[in-house]
mmCIF file of C-alpha atoms in Angstrom:
data_model
loop_
_atom_site.group_PDB
_atom_site.id
_atom_site.type_symbol
_atom_site.label_atom_id
_atom_site.label_comp_id
_atom_site.label_asym_id
_atom_site.label_seq_id
_atom_site.Cartn_x
_atom_site.Cartn_y
_atom_site.Cartn_z
ATOM 1 C CA UNK A 18 41.861 -15.338 98.192
ATOM 2 C CA UNK A 19 39.644 -18.248 97.176
ATOM 3 C CA UNK A 20 38.724 -21.145 99.465
ATOM 4 C CA UNK A 21 41.303 -23.488 97.954
ATOM 5 C CA UNK A 22 44.123 -21.037 98.569
ATOM 6 C CA UNK A 23 42.901 -20.348 102.119
ATOM 7 C CA UNK A 24 42.874 -24.084 102.815
ATOM 8 C CA UNK A 25 46.352 -24.426 101.395
ATOM 9 C CA UNK A 26 47.583 -21.519 103.538
ATOM 10 C CA UNK A 27 46.094 -23.145 106.644
ATOM 11 C CA UNK A 28 47.722 -26.469 105.747
ATOM 12 C CA UNK A 29 51.045 -24.674 105.259
ATOM 13 C CA UNK A 30 50.717 -23.374 108.834
ATOM 14 C CA UNK A 31 50.279 -26.959 110.021
ATOM 15 C CA UNK A 32 46.497 -26.849 110.522
ATOM 16 C CA UNK A 33 45.602 -30.531 110.735
ATOM 17 C CA UNK A 34 41.857 -29.765 110.598
ATOM 18 C CA UNK A 35 42.267 -27.934 107.298
ATOM 19 C CA UNK A 36 44.218 -30.884 105.941
ATOM 20 C CA UNK A 37 41.545 -33.318 107.148
ATOM 21 C CA UNK A 38 38.810 -31.295 105.436
ATOM 22 C CA UNK A 39 40.832 -31.121 102.228
ATOM 23 C CA UNK A 40 41.655 -34.843 102.336
ATOM 24 C CA UNK A 41 37.993 -35.725 102.847
ATOM 25 C CA UNK A 42 36.998 -33.592 99.866
ATOM 26 C CA UNK A 43 39.540 -35.207 97.514
ATOM 27 C CA UNK A 44 39.519 -38.809 98.700
ATOM 28 C CA UNK A 45 37.040 -40.039 96.093
ATOM 29 C CA UNK A 46 38.744 -38.391 93.082
ATOM 30 C CA UNK A 47 42.123 -39.703 94.292
ATOM 31 C CA UNK A 48 40.732 -43.215 94.664
ATOM 32 C CA UNK A 49 39.190 -43.010 91.209
ATOM 33 C CA UNK A 50 42.499 -41.884 89.731
ATOM 34 C CA UNK A 51 44.071 -45.075 91.098
ATOM 35 C CA UNK A 52 41.327 -47.433 89.928
ATOM 36 C CA UNK A 53 43.340 -48.603 86.925
ATOM 37 C CA UNK A 54 46.092 -49.780 89.299
ATOM 38 C CA UNK A 55 43.752 -51.682 91.638
ATOM 39 C CA UNK A 56 44.662 -55.123 90.300
ATOM 40 C CA UNK A 57 48.384 -54.393 90.299
ATOM 41 C CA UNK A 58 49.221 -52.523 93.508
ATOM 42 C CA UNK A 59 47.825 -51.870 96.979
ATOM 43 C CA UNK A 60 45.943 -48.672 96.137
ATOM 44 C CA UNK A 61 45.031 -48.037 99.786
ATOM 45 C CA UNK A 62 48.730 -47.914 100.674
ATOM 46 C CA UNK A 63 49.342 -45.664 97.658
ATOM 47 C CA UNK A 64 46.555 -43.322 98.787
ATOM 48 C CA UNK A 65 47.915 -43.145 102.338
ATOM 49 C CA UNK A 66 51.444 -42.493 101.069
ATOM 50 C CA UNK A 67 50.116 -39.763 98.775
ATOM 51 C CA UNK A 68 48.254 -38.012 101.590
ATOM 52 C CA UNK A 69 51.351 -38.193 103.786
ATOM 53 C CA UNK A 70 53.453 -36.646 101.027
ATOM 54 C CA UNK A 71 50.908 -33.868 100.472
ATOM 55 C CA UNK A 72 50.885 -33.063 104.199
ATOM 56 C CA UNK A 73 54.677 -32.846 104.130
ATOM 57 C CA UNK A 74 54.884 -30.748 100.954
ATOM 58 C CA UNK A 75 51.989 -28.366 101.770
ATOM 59 C CA UNK A 76 54.206 -25.687 103.399
ATOM 60 C CA UNK A 77 56.315 -25.479 100.222
ATOM 61 C CA UNK A 78 53.553 -25.954 97.634
ATOM 62 C CA UNK A 79 53.068 -23.050 95.244
ATOM 63 C CA UNK A 80 49.564 -22.607 93.858
ATOM 64 C CA UNK A 81 49.578 -22.162 90.072
ATOM 65 C CA UNK A 82 46.416 -20.055 90.018
ATOM 66 C CA UNK A 83 44.372 -22.722 88.261
ATOM 67 C CA UNK A 84 41.470 -24.529 89.949
ATOM 68 C CA UNK A 85 42.218 -27.608 92.054
ATOM 69 C CA UNK A 86 45.988 -27.094 92.007
ATOM 70 C CA UNK A 87 46.669 -29.197 95.086
ATOM 71 C CA UNK A 88 44.293 -31.943 93.944
ATOM 72 C CA UNK A 89 45.983 -32.076 90.542
ATOM 73 C CA UNK A 90 49.360 -32.294 92.273
ATOM 74 C CA UNK A 91 48.031 -35.029 94.597
ATOM 75 C CA UNK A 92 46.728 -37.030 91.629
ATOM 76 C CA UNK A 93 50.063 -36.779 89.869
ATOM 77 C CA UNK A 94 51.807 -37.808 93.101
ATOM 78 C CA UNK A 95 49.429 -40.748 93.592
ATOM 79 C CA UNK A 96 50.028 -42.002 90.073
ATOM 80 C CA UNK A 97 53.798 -41.659 90.501
ATOM 81 C CA UNK A 98 53.669 -43.593 93.774
ATOM 82 C CA UNK A 99 51.524 -46.275 92.091
ATOM 83 C CA UNK A 100 53.940 -46.553 89.160
ATOM 84 C CA UNK A 101 56.909 -46.795 91.547
ATOM 85 C CA UNK A 102 55.165 -49.549 93.505
ATOM 86 C CA UNK A 103 54.220 -51.295 90.267
ATOM 87 C CA UNK A 104 57.854 -51.233 89.128
ATOM 88 C CA UNK A 105 59.115 -52.253 92.592
ATOM 89 C CA UNK A 106 57.050 -55.386 92.239
ATOM 90 C CA UNK A 107 58.951 -56.249 89.059
ATOM 91 C CA UNK A 108 56.070 -55.696 86.670
ATOM 92 C CA UNK A 109 58.191 -53.916 84.073
ATOM 93 C CA UNK A 110 57.552 -56.708 81.589
ATOM 94 C CA UNK A 111 53.938 -55.511 81.260
ATOM 95 C CA UNK A 112 54.636 -52.141 79.642
ATOM 96 C CA UNK A 113 51.365 -52.130 77.712
ATOM 97 C CA UNK A 114 49.399 -52.461 80.941
ATOM 98 C CA UNK A 115 51.319 -49.570 82.511
ATOM 99 C CA UNK A 116 50.679 -47.409 79.460
ATOM 100 C CA UNK A 117 46.952 -48.180 79.756
ATOM 101 C CA UNK A 118 47.045 -47.215 83.436
ATOM 102 C CA UNK A 119 48.728 -43.921 82.658
ATOM 103 C CA UNK A 120 46.455 -43.134 79.714
ATOM 104 C CA UNK A 121 43.311 -43.521 81.811
ATOM 105 C CA UNK A 122 41.676 -40.107 82.127
ATOM 106 C CA UNK A 123 40.257 -39.113 85.478
ATOM 107 C CA UNK A 124 38.066 -36.135 86.256
ATOM 108 C CA UNK A 125 39.812 -33.675 88.563
ATOM 109 C CA UNK A 126 37.249 -32.206 90.915
ATOM 110 C CA UNK A 127 36.986 -32.327 94.674
ATOM 111 C CA UNK A 128 33.690 -33.175 96.256
ATOM 112 C CA UNK A 129 32.074 -29.931 97.258
ATOM 113 C CA UNK A 130 29.428 -29.589 99.926
ATOM 114 C CA UNK A 131 25.839 -29.377 98.755
ATOM 115 C CA UNK A 132 24.544 -25.921 99.784
ATOM 116 C CA UNK A 133 20.938 -27.191 99.857
ATOM 117 C CA UNK A 134 21.887 -30.005 102.216
ATOM 118 C CA UNK A 135 23.849 -27.614 104.435
ATOM 119 C CA UNK A 136 20.873 -25.232 104.560
ATOM 120 C CA UNK A 137 18.514 -28.046 105.507
ATOM 121 C CA UNK A 138 20.847 -29.237 108.268
ATOM 122 C CA UNK A 139 21.044 -25.698 109.707
ATOM 123 C CA UNK A 140 17.245 -25.370 109.556
ATOM 124 C CA UNK A 141 16.723 -28.698 111.284
ATOM 125 C CA UNK A 142 19.336 -27.964 113.964
ATOM 126 C CA UNK A 143 17.555 -24.697 114.756
ATOM 127 C CA UNK A 144 14.322 -26.615 115.357
ATOM 128 C CA UNK A 145 15.867 -28.950 117.939
ATOM 129 C CA UNK A 146 14.553 -28.755 121.509
ATOM 130 C CA UNK A 147 17.004 -27.095 123.932
ATOM 131 C CA UNK A 148 18.543 -30.137 125.669
ATOM 132 C CA UNK A 149 19.068 -32.319 122.578
ATOM 133 C CA UNK A 150 20.412 -29.254 120.753
ATOM 134 C CA UNK A 151 22.922 -28.590 123.550
ATOM 135 C CA UNK A 152 24.061 -32.229 123.585
ATOM 136 C CA UNK A 153 24.546 -32.257 119.807
ATOM 137 C CA UNK A 154 26.426 -28.955 119.832
ATOM 138 C CA UNK A 155 28.774 -30.159 122.577
ATOM 139 C CA UNK A 156 29.580 -33.303 120.583
ATOM 140 C CA UNK A 157 30.200 -31.282 117.427
ATOM 141 C CA UNK A 158 32.370 -28.699 119.187
ATOM 142 C CA UNK A 159 34.445 -31.411 120.867
ATOM 143 C CA UNK A 160 35.167 -33.008 117.488
ATOM 144 C CA UNK A 161 35.826 -36.378 119.106
ATOM 145 C CA UNK A 162 38.583 -35.010 121.355
ATOM 146 C CA UNK A 163 36.656 -35.228 124.646
ATOM 147 C CA UNK A 164 34.666 -38.035 126.204
ATOM 148 C CA UNK A 165 30.923 -37.881 126.763
ATOM 149 C CA UNK A 166 31.300 -37.702 130.551
ATOM 150 C CA UNK A 167 33.183 -34.412 130.210
ATOM 151 C CA UNK A 168 30.640 -33.055 127.735
ATOM 152 C CA UNK A 169 27.741 -34.073 129.989
ATOM 153 C CA UNK A 170 29.410 -32.374 132.953
ATOM 154 C CA UNK A 171 29.724 -29.155 130.974
ATOM 155 C CA UNK A 172 25.976 -29.176 130.442
ATOM 156 C CA UNK A 173 25.184 -30.182 134.025
ATOM 157 C CA UNK A 174 23.722 -33.501 132.843
ATOM 158 C CA UNK A 175 24.374 -37.030 133.945
ATOM 159 C CA UNK A 176 26.072 -39.192 131.333
ATOM 160 C CA UNK A 177 22.871 -41.145 130.729
ATOM 161 C CA UNK A 178 20.819 -37.957 130.239
ATOM 162 C CA UNK A 179 23.440 -36.559 127.867
ATOM 163 C CA UNK A 180 23.419 -39.743 125.761
ATOM 164 C CA UNK A 181 19.618 -39.807 125.662
ATOM 165 C CA UNK A 182 19.533 -36.163 124.531
ATOM 166 C CA UNK A 183 22.155 -36.812 121.885
ATOM 167 C CA UNK A 184 20.170 -39.812 120.602
ATOM 168 C CA UNK A 185 17.011 -37.681 120.515
ATOM 169 C CA UNK A 186 18.861 -34.989 118.558
ATOM 170 C CA UNK A 187 20.058 -37.487 115.958
ATOM 171 C CA UNK A 188 16.576 -38.986 115.597
ATOM 172 C CA UNK A 189 14.965 -35.560 115.285
ATOM 173 C CA UNK A 190 17.522 -34.424 112.707
ATOM 174 C CA UNK A 191 17.013 -37.568 110.630
ATOM 175 C CA UNK A 192 13.239 -37.142 110.641
ATOM 176 C CA UNK A 193 13.464 -33.409 109.905
ATOM 177 C CA UNK A 194 15.882 -33.926 107.002
ATOM 178 C CA UNK A 195 13.777 -36.697 105.514
ATOM 179 C CA UNK A 196 10.687 -34.468 105.709
ATOM 180 C CA UNK A 197 12.692 -31.820 103.829
ATOM 181 C CA UNK A 198 13.371 -34.323 101.056
ATOM 182 C CA UNK A 199 16.933 -35.243 102.011
ATOM 183 C CA UNK A 200 17.533 -38.950 101.430
ATOM 184 C CA UNK A 201 20.144 -39.801 104.046
ATOM 185 C CA UNK A 202 20.747 -43.299 102.675
ATOM 186 C CA UNK A 203 21.908 -41.638 99.431
ATOM 187 C CA UNK A 204 23.800 -38.755 101.055
ATOM 188 C CA UNK A 205 25.763 -40.964 103.442
ATOM 189 C CA UNK A 206 27.129 -43.346 100.808
#
């Protein structure tokens, strides 16, 4: 089973993390597919409604065997939601504009992780000193679900020491990645 189908299966089981990863990978293509509607409807609301619908339909979605099946379905859903909103606003008198919106071609491809970047991050994380490495790993494992005081306690550190180690880890990673040729200002945009 390919990664897309495994993600879909996890989403069908109600795995919110799998859905979050999928949503993050398709957010840009979905936004781009709605660009033609940006002057006519609230595309942020359309995007949110689309993601909600995908989350609800995921357990019943049938993969067609072609690449990016769920993304293609999400794009079609987003455009339908945008058209419905456009019509709800009483814009039916502008049929030519709607036809232009619908004719706009959008590339269907999720954003995939860069294997070189991932490799460099792993290499740099391995080079971290023990305490900053432990602080970073605790933060990553917690995934934002636990406060820093709890994480510090797990490591036997005071809160201040934990925060200092986490800050050191971030600084070290940034420097290590930049030395490896990774331009974080470009990667993080």
